[in-house]
Each structure stands twice: as C-alpha cells, then as structure tokens.
mmCIF file as gemmi writes it, N, C-alpha and C atoms, coordinates in Angstrom:
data_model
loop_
_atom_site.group_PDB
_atom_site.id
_atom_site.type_symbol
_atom_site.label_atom_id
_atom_site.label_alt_id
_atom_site.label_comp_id
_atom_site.label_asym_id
_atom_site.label_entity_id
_atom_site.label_seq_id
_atom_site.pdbx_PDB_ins_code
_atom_site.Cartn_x
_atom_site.Cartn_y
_atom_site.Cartn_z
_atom_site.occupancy
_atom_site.B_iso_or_equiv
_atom_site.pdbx_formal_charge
_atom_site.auth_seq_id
_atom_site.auth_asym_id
_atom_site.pdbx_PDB_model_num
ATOM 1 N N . UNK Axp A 1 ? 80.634 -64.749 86.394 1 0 ? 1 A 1
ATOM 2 C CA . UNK Axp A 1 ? 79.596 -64.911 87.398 1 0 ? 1 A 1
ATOM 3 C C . UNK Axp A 1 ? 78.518 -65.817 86.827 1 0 ? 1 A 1
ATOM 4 N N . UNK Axp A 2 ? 77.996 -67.176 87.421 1 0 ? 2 A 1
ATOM 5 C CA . UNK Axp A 2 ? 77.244 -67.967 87.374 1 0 ? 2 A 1
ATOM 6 C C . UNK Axp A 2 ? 75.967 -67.717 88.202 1 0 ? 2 A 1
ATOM 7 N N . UNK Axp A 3 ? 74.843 -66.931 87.314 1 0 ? 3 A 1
ATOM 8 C CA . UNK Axp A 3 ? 73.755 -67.041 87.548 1 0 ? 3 A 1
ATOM 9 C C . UNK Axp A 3 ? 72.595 -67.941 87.179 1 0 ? 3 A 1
ATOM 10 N N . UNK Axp A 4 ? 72.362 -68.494 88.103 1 0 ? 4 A 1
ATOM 11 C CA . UNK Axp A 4 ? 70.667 -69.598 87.85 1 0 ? 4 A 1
ATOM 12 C C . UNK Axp A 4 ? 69.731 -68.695 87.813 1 0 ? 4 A 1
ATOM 13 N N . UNK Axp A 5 ? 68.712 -68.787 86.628 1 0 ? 5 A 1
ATOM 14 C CA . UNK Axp A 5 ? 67.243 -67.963 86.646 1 0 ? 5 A 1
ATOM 15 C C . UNK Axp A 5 ? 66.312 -69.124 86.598 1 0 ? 5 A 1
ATOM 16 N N . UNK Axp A 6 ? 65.504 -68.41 87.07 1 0 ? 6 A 1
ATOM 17 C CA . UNK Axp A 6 ? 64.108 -69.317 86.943 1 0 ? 6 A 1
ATOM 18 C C . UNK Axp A 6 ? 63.087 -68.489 86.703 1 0 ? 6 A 1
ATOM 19 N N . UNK Axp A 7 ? 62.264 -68.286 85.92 1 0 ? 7 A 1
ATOM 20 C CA . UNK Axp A 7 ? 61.043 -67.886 85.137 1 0 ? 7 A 1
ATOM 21 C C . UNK Axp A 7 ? 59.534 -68.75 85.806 1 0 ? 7 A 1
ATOM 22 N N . UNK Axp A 8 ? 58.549 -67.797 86.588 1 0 ? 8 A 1
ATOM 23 C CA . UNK Axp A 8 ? 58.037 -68.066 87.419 1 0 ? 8 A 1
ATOM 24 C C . UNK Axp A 8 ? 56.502 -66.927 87.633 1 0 ? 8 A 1
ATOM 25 N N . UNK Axp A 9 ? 55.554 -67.602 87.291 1 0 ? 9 A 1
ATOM 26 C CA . UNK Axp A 9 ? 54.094 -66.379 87.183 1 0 ? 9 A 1
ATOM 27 C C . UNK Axp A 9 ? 54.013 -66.414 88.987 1 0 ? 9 A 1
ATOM 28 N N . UNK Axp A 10 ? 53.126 -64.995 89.082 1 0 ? 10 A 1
ATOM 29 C CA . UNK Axp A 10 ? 53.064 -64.698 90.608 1 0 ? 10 A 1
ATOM 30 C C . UNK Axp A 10 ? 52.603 -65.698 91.478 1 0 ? 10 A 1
ATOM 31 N N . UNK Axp A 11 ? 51.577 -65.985 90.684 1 0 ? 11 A 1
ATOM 32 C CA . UNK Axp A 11 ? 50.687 -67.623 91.249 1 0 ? 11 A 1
ATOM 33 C C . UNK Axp A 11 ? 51.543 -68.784 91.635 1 0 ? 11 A 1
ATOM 34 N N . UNK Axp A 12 ? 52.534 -68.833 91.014 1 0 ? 12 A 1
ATOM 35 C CA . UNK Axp A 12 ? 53.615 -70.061 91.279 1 0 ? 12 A 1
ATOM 36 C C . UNK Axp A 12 ? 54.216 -70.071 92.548 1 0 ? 12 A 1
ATOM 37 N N . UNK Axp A 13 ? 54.636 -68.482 92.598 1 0 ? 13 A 1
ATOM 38 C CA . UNK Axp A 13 ? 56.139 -68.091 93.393 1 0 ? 13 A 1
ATOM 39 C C . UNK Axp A 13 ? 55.382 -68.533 95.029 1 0 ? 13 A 1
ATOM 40 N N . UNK Axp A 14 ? 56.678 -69.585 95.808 1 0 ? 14 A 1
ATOM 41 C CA . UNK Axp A 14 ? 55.818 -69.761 96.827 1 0 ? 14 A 1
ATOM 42 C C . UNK Axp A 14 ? 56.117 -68.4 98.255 1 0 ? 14 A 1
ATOM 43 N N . UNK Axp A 15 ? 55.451 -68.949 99.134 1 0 ? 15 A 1
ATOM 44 C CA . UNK Axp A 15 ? 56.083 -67.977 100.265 1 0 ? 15 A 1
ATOM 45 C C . UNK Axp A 15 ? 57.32 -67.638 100.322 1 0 ? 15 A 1
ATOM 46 N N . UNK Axp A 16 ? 58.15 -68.216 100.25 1 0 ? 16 A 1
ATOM 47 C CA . UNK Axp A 16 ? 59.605 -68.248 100.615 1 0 ? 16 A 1
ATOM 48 C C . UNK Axp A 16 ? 60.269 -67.331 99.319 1 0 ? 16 A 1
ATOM 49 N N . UNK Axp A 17 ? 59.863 -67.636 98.422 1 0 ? 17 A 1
ATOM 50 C CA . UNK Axp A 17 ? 60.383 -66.985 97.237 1 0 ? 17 A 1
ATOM 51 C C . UNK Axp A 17 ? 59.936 -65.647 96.941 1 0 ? 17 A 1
ATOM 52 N N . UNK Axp A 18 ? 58.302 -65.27 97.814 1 0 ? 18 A 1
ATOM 53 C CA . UNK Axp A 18 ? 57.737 -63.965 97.495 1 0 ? 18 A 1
ATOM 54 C C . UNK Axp A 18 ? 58.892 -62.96 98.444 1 0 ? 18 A 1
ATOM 55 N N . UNK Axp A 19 ? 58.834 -63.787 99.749 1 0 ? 19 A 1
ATOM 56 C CA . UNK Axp A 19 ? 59.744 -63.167 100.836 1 0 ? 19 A 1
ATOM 57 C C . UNK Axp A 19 ? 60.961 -62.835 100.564 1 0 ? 19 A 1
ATOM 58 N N . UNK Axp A 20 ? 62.083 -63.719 99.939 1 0 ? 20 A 1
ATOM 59 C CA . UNK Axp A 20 ? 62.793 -63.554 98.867 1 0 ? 20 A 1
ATOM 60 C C . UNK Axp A 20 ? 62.99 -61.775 98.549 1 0 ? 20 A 1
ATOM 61 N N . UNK Axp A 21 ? 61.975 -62.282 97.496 1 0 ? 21 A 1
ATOM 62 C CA . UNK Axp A 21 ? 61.881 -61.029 96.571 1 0 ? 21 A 1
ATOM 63 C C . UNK Axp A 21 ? 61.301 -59.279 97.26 1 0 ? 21 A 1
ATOM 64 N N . UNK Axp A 22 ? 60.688 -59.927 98.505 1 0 ? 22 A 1
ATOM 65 C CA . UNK Axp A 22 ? 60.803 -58.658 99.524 1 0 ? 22 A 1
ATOM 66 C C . UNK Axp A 22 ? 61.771 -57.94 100.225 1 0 ? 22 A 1
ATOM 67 N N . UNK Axp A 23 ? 62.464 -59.37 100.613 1 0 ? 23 A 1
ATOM 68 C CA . UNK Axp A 23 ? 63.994 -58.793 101.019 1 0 ? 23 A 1
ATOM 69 C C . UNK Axp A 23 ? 65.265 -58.026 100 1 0 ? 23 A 1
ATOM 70 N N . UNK Axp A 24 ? 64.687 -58.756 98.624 1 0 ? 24 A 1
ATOM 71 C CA . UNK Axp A 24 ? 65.77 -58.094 97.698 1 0 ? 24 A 1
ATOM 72 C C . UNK Axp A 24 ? 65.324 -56.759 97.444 1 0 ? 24 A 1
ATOM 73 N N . UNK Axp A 25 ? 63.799 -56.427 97.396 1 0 ? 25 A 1
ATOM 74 C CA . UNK Axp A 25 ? 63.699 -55.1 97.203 1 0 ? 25 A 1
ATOM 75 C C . UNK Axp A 25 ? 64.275 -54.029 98.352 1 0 ? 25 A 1
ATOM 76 N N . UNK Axp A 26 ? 64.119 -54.808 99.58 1 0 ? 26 A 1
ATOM 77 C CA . UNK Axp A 26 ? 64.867 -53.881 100.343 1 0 ? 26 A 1
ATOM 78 C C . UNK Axp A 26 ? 66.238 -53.612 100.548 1 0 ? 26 A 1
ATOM 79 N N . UNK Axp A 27 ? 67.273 -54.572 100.126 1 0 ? 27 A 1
ATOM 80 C CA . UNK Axp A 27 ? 68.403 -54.497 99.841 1 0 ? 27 A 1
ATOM 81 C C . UNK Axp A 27 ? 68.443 -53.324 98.711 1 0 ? 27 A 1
ATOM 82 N N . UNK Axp A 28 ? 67.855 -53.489 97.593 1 0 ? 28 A 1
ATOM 83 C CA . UNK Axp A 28 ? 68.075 -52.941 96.245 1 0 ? 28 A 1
ATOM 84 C C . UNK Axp A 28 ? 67.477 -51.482 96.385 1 0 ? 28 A 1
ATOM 85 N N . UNK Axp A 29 ? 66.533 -50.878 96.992 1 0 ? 29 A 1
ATOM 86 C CA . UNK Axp A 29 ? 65.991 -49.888 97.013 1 0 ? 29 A 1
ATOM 87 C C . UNK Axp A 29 ? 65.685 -49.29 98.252 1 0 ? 29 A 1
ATOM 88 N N . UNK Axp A 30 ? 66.947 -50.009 99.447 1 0 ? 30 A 1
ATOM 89 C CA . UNK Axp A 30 ? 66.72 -49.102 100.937 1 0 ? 30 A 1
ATOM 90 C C . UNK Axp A 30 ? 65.284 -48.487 101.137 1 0 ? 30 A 1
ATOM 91 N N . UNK Axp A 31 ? 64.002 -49.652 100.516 1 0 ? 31 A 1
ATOM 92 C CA . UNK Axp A 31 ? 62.804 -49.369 100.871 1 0 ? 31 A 1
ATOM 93 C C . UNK Axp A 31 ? 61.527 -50.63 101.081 1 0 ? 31 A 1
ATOM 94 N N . UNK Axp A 32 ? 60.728 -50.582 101.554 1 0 ? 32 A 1
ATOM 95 C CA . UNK Axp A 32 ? 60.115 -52.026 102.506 1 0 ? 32 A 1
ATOM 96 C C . UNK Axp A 32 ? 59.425 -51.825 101.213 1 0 ? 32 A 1
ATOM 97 N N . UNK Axp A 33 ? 59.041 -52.842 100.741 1 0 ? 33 A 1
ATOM 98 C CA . UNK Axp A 33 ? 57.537 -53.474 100.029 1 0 ? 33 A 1
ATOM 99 C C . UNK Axp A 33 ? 57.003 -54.563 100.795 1 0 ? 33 A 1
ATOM 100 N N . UNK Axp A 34 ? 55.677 -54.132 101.187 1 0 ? 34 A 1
ATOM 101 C CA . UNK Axp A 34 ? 54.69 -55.079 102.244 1 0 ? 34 A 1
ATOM 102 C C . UNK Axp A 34 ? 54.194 -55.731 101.26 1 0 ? 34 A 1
ATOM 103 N N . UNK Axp A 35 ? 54.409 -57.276 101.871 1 0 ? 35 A 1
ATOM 104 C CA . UNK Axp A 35 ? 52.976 -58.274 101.293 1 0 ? 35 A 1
ATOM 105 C C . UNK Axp A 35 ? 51.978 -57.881 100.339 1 0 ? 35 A 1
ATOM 106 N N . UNK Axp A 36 ? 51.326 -57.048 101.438 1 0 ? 36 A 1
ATOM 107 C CA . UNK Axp A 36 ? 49.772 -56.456 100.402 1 0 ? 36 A 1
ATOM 108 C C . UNK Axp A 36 ? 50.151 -55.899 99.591 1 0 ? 36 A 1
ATOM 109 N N . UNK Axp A 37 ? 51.508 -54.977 99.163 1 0 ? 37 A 1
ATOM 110 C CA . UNK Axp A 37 ? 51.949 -54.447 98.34 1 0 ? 37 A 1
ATOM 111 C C . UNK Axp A 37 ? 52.62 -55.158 97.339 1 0 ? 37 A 1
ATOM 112 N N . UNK Axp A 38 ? 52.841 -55.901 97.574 1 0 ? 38 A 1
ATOM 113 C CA . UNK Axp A 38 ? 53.326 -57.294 96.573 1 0 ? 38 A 1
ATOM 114 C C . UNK Axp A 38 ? 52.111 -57.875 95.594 1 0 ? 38 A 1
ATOM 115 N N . UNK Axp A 39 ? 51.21 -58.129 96.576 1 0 ? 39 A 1
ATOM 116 C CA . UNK Axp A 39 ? 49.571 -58.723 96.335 1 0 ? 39 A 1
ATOM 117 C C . UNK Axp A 39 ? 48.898 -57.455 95.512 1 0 ? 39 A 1
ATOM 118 N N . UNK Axp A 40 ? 48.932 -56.241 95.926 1 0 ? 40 A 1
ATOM 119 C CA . UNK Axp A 40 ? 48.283 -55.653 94.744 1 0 ? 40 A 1
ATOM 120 C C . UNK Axp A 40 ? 48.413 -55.554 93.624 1 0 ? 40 A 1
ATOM 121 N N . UNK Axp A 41 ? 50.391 -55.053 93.602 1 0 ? 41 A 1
ATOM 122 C CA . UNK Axp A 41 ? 50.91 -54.712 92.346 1 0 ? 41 A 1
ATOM 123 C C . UNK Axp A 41 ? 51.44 -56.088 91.339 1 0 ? 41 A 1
ATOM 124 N N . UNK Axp A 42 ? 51.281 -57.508 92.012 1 0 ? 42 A 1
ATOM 125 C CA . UNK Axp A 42 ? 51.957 -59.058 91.038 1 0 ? 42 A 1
ATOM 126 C C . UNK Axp A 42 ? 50.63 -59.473 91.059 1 0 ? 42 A 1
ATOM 127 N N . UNK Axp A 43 ? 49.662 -59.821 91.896 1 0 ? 43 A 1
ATOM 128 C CA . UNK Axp A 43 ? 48.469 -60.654 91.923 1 0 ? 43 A 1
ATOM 129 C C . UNK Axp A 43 ? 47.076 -60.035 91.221 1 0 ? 43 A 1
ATOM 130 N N . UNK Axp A 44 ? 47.065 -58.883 92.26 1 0 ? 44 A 1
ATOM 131 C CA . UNK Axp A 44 ? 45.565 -58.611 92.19 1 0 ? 44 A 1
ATOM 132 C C . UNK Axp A 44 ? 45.588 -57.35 90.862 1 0 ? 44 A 1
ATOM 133 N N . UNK Axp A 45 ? 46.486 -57.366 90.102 1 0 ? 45 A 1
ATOM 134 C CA . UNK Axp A 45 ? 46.663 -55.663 89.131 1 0 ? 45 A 1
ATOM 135 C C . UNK Axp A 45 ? 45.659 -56.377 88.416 1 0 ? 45 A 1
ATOM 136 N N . UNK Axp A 46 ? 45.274 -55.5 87.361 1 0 ? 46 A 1
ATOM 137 C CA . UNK Axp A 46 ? 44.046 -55.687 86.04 1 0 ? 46 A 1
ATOM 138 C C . UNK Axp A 46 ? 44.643 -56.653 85.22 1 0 ? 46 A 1
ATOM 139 N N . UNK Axp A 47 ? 46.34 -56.641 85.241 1 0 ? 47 A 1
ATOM 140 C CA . UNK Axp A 47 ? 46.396 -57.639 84.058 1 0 ? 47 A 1
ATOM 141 C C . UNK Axp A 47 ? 46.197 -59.508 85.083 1 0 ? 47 A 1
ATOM 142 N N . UNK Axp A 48 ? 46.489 -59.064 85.639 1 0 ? 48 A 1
ATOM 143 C CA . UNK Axp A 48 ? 46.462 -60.414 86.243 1 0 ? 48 A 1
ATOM 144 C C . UNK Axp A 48 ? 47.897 -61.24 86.808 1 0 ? 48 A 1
ATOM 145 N N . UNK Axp A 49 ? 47.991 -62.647 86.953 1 0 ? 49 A 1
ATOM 146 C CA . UNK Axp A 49 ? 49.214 -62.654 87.631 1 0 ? 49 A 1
ATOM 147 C C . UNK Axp A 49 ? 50.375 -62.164 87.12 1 0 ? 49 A 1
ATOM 148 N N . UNK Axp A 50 ? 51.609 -61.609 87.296 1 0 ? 50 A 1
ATOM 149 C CA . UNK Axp A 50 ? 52.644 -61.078 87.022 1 0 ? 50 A 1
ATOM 150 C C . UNK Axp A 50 ? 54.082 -62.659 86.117 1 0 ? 50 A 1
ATOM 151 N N . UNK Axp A 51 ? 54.613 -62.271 85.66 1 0 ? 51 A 1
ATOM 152 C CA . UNK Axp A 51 ? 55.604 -62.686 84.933 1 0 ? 51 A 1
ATOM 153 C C . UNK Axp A 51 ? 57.084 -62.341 85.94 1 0 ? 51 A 1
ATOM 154 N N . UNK Axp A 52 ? 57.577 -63.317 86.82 1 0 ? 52 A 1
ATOM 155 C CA . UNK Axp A 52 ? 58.849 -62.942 87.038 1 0 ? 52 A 1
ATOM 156 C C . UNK Axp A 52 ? 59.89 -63.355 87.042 1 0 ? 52 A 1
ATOM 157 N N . UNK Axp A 53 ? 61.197 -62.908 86.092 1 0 ? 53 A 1
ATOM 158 C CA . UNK Axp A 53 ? 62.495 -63.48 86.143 1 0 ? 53 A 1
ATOM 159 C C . UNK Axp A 53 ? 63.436 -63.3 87.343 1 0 ? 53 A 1
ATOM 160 N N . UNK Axp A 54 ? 63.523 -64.717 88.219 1 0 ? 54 A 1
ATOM 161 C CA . UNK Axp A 54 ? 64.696 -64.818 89.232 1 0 ? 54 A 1
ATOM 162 C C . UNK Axp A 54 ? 65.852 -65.156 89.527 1 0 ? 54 A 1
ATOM 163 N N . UNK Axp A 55 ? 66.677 -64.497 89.194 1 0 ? 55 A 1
ATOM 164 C CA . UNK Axp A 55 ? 68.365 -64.956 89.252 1 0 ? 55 A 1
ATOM 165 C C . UNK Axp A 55 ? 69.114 -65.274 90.732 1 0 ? 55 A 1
ATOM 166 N N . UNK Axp A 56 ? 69.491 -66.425 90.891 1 0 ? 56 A 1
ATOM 167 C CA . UNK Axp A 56 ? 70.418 -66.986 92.027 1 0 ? 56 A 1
ATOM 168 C C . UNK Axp A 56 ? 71.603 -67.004 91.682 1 0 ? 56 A 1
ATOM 169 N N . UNK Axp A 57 ? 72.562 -66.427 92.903 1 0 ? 57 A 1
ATOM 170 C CA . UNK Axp A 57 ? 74.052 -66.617 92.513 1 0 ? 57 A 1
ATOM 171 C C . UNK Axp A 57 ? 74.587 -67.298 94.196 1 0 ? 57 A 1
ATOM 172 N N . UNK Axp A 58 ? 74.534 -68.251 93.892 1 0 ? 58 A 1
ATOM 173 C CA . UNK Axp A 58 ? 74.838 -69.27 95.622 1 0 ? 58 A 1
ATOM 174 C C . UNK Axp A 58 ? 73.937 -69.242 96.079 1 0 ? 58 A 1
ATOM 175 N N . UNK Axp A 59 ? 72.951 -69.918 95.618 1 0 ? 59 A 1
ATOM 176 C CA . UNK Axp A 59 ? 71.628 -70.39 96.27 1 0 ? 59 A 1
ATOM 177 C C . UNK Axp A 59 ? 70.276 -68.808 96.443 1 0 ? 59 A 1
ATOM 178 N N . UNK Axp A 60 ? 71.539 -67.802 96.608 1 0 ? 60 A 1
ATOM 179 C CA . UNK Axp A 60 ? 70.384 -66.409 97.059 1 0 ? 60 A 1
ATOM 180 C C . UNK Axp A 60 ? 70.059 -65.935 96.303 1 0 ? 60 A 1
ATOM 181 N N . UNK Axp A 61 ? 68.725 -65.094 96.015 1 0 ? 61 A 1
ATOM 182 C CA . UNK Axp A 61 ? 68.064 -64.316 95.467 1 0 ? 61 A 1
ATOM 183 C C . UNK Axp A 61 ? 68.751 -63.268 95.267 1 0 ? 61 A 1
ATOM 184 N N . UNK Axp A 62 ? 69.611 -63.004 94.134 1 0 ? 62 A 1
ATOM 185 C CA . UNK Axp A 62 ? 70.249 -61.35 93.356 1 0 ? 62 A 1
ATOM 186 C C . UNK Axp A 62 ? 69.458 -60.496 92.708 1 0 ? 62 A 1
ATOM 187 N N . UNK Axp A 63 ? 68.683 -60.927 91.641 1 0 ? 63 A 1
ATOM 188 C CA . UNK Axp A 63 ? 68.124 -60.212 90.834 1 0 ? 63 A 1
ATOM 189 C C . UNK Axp A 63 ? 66.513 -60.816 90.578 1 0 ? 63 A 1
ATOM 190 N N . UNK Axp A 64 ? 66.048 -59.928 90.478 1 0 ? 64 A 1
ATOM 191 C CA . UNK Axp A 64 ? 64.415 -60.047 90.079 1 0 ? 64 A 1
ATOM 192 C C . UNK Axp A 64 ? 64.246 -59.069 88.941 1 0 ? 64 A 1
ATOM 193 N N . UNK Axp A 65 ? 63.364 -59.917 88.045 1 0 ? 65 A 1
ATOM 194 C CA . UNK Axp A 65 ? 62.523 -58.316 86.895 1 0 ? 65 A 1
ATOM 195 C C . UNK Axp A 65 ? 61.494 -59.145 86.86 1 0 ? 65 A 1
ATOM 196 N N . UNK Axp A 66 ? 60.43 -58.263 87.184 1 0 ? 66 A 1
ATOM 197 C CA . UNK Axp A 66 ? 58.701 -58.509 86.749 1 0 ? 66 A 1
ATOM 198 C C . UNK Axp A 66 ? 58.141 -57.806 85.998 1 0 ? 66 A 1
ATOM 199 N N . UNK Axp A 67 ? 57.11 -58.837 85.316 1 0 ? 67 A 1
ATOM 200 C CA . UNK Axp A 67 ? 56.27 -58.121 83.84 1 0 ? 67 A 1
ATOM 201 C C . UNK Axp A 67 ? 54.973 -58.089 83.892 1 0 ? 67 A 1
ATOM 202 N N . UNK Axp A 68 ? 53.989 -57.311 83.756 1 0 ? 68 A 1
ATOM 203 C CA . UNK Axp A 68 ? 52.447 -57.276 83.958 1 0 ? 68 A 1
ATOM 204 C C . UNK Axp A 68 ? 52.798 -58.193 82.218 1 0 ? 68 A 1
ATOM 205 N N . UNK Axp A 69 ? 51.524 -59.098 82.32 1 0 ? 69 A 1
ATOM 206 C CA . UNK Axp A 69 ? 51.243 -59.425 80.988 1 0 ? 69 A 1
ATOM 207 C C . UNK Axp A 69 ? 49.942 -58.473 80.618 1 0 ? 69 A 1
ATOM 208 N N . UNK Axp A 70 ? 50.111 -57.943 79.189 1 0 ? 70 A 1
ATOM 209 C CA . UNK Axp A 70 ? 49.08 -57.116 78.677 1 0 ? 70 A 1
ATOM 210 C C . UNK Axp A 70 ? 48.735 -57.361 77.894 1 0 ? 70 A 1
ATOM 211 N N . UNK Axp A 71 ? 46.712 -57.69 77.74 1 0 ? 71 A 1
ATOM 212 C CA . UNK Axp A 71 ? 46.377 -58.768 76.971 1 0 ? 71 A 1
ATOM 213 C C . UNK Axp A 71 ? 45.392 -57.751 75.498 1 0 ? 71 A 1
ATOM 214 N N . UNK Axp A 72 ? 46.554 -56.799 75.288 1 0 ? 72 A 1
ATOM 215 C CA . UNK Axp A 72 ? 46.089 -56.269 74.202 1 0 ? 72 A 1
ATOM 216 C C . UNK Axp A 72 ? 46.708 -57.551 72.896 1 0 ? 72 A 1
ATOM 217 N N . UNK Axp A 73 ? 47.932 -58.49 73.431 1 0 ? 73 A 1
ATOM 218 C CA . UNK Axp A 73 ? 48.455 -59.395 72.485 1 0 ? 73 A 1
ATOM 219 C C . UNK Axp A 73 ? 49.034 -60.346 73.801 1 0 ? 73 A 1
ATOM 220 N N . UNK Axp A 74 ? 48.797 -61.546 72.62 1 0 ? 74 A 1
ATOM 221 C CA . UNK Axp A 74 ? 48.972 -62.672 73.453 1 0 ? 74 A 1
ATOM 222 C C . UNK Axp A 74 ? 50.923 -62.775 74.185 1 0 ? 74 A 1
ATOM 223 N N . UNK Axp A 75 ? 51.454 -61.84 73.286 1 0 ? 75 A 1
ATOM 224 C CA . UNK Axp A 75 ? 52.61 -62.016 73.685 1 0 ? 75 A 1
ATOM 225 C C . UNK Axp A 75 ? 53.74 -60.7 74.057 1 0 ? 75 A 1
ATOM 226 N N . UNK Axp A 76 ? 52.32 -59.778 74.531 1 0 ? 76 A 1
ATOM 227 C CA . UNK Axp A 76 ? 52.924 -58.83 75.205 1 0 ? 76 A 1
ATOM 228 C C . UNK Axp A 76 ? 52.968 -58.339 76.264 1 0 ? 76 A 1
ATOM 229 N N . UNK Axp A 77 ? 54.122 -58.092 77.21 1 0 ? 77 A 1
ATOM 230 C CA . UNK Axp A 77 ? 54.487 -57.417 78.468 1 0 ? 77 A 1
ATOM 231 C C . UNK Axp A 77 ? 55.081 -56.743 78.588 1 0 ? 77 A 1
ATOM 232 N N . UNK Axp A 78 ? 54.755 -56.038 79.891 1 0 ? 78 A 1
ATOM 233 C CA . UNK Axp A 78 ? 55.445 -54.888 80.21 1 0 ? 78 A 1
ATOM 234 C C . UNK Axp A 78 ? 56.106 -54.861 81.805 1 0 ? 78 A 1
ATOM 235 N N . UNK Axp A 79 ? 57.507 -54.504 81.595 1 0 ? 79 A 1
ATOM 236 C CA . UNK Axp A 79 ? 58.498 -54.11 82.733 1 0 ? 79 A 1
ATOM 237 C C . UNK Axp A 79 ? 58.115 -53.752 83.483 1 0 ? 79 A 1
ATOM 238 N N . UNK Axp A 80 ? 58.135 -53.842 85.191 1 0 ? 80 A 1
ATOM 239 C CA . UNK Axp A 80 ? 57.477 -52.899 85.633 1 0 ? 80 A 1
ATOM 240 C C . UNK Axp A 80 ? 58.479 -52.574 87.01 1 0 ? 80 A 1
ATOM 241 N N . UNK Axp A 81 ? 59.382 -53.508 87.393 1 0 ? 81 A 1
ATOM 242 C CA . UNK Axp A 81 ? 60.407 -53.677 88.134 1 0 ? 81 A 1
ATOM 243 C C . UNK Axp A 81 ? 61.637 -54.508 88.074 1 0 ? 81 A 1
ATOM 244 N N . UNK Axp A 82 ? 62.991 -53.717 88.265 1 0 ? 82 A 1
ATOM 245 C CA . UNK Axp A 82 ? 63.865 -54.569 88.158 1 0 ? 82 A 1
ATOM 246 C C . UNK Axp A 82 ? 64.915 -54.362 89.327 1 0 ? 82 A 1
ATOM 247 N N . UNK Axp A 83 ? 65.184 -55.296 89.55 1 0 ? 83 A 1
ATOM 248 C CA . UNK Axp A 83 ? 65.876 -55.56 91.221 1 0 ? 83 A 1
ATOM 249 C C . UNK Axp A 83 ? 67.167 -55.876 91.044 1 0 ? 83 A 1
ATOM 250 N N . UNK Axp A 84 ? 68.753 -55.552 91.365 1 0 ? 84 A 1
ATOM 251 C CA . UNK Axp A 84 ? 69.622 -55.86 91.406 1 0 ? 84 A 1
ATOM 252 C C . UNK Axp A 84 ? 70.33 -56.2 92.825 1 0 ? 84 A 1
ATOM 253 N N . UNK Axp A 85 ? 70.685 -56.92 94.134 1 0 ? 85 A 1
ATOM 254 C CA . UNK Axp A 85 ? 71.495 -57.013 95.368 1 0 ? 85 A 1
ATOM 255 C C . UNK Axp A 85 ? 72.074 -56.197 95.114 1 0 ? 85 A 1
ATOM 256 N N . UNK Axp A 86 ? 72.551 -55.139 96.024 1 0 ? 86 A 1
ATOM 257 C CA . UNK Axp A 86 ? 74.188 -54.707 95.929 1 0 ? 86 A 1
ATOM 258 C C . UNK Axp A 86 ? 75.132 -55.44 95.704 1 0 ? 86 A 1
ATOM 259 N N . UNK Axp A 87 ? 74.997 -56.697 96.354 1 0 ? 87 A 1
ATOM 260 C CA . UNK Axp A 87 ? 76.014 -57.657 96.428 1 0 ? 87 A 1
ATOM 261 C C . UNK Axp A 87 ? 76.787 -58.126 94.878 1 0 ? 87 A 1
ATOM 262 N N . UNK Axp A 88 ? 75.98 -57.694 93.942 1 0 ? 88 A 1
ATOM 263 C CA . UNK Axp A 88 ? 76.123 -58.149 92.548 1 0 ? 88 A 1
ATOM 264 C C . UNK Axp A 88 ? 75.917 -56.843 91.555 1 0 ? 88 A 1
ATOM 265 N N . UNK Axp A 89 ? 75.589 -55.342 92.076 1 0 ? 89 A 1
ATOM 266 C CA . UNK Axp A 89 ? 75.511 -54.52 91.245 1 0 ? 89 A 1
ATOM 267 C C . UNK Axp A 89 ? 76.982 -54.317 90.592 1 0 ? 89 A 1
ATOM 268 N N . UNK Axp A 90 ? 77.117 -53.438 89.114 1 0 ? 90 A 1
ATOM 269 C CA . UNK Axp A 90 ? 78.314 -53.381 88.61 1 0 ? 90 A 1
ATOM 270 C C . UNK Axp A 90 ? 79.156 -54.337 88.496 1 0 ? 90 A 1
ATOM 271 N N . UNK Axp A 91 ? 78.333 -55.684 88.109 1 0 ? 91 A 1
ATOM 272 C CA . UNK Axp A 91 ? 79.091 -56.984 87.797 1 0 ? 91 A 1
ATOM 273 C C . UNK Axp A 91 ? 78.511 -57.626 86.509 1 0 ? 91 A 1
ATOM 274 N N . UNK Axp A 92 ? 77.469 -56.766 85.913 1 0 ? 92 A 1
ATOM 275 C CA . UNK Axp A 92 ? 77.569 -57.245 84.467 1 0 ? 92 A 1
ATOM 276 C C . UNK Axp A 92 ? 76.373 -58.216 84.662 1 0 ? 92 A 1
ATOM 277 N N . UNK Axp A 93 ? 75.56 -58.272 85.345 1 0 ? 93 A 1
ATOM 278 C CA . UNK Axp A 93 ? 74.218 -59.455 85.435 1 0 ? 93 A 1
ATOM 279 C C . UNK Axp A 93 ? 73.091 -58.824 84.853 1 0 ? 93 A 1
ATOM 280 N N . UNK Axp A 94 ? 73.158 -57.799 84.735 1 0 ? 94 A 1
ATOM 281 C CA . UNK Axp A 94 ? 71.261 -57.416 83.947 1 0 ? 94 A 1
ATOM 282 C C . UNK Axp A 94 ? 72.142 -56.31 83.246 1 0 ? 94 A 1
C-alpha cells in the first residue's frame, strides 16, 4: 500500500483539507467533530497551532495524527489524535 503524507501546522491546512479531516473523523469514529471543535482543540488550544500528519492513498484522506506542540522544549509534542478510514484499517499503515 502506497501512502502519500504530508506534514502540515493547523494554520496551513486549508478548508478543504480541515473538511477532509472532519470527514475522516467521522468515518473513523462514527462521531461528528464540528468546525469550532476543530478550532478549539488544533487552533485556539494553549499550545498553539497543532502539528498534523496526513496520509493519502488515491488522492483521499486515510489517515490523520495530530500533535499539540509543547513548549516546555523546543522539540516536544504530544499525540493527541489518531485517525485511521475503515477503508485502510488492518492494512498495516500506522
């Protein structure tokens, strides 16, 4: 399986790609994450914009993992979600 990632801070990710990543959560967790809920927990949290890895397998959005950066060190983060499609679970991608 040929996955494309792209590595991408919250600030970057455009509409299409936040939406994206809304739809995969609902695929992945048979549960809605709203906008504002996106905006609180990637944008507006204490650490600031979010860190997120995006994997494409045929152009679509499969997998997401996002990281609060935590500026106790310049080069540390923390996990805070990780997203798999069904379409690709139990195939060895994360």
């Amino acid at each position: 399986m040929n996955v494309d990632f792209k590595v991408l801070w919250s600030h970057e990710l455009t509409r299409e790609q936040i939406e994206e990543i809304l739809t995969l959560f609902d695929d992945a967790f048979s549960n809605t994450m709203s906008s504002n809920l996106f905006n609180w927990k990637y944008i507006d949290n204490p650490f600031g914009s979010s860190l997120h890895l995006l994997g494409y397998f045929n152009k679509k959005l499969v997998l997401n993992r996002s990281f609060w950066k935590l500026y106790l060190d310049q080069n540390t983060y923390q996990c805070v979600d990780t997203c798999v499609s069904n379409d690709v679970q139990g195939k060895g991608v994360f």
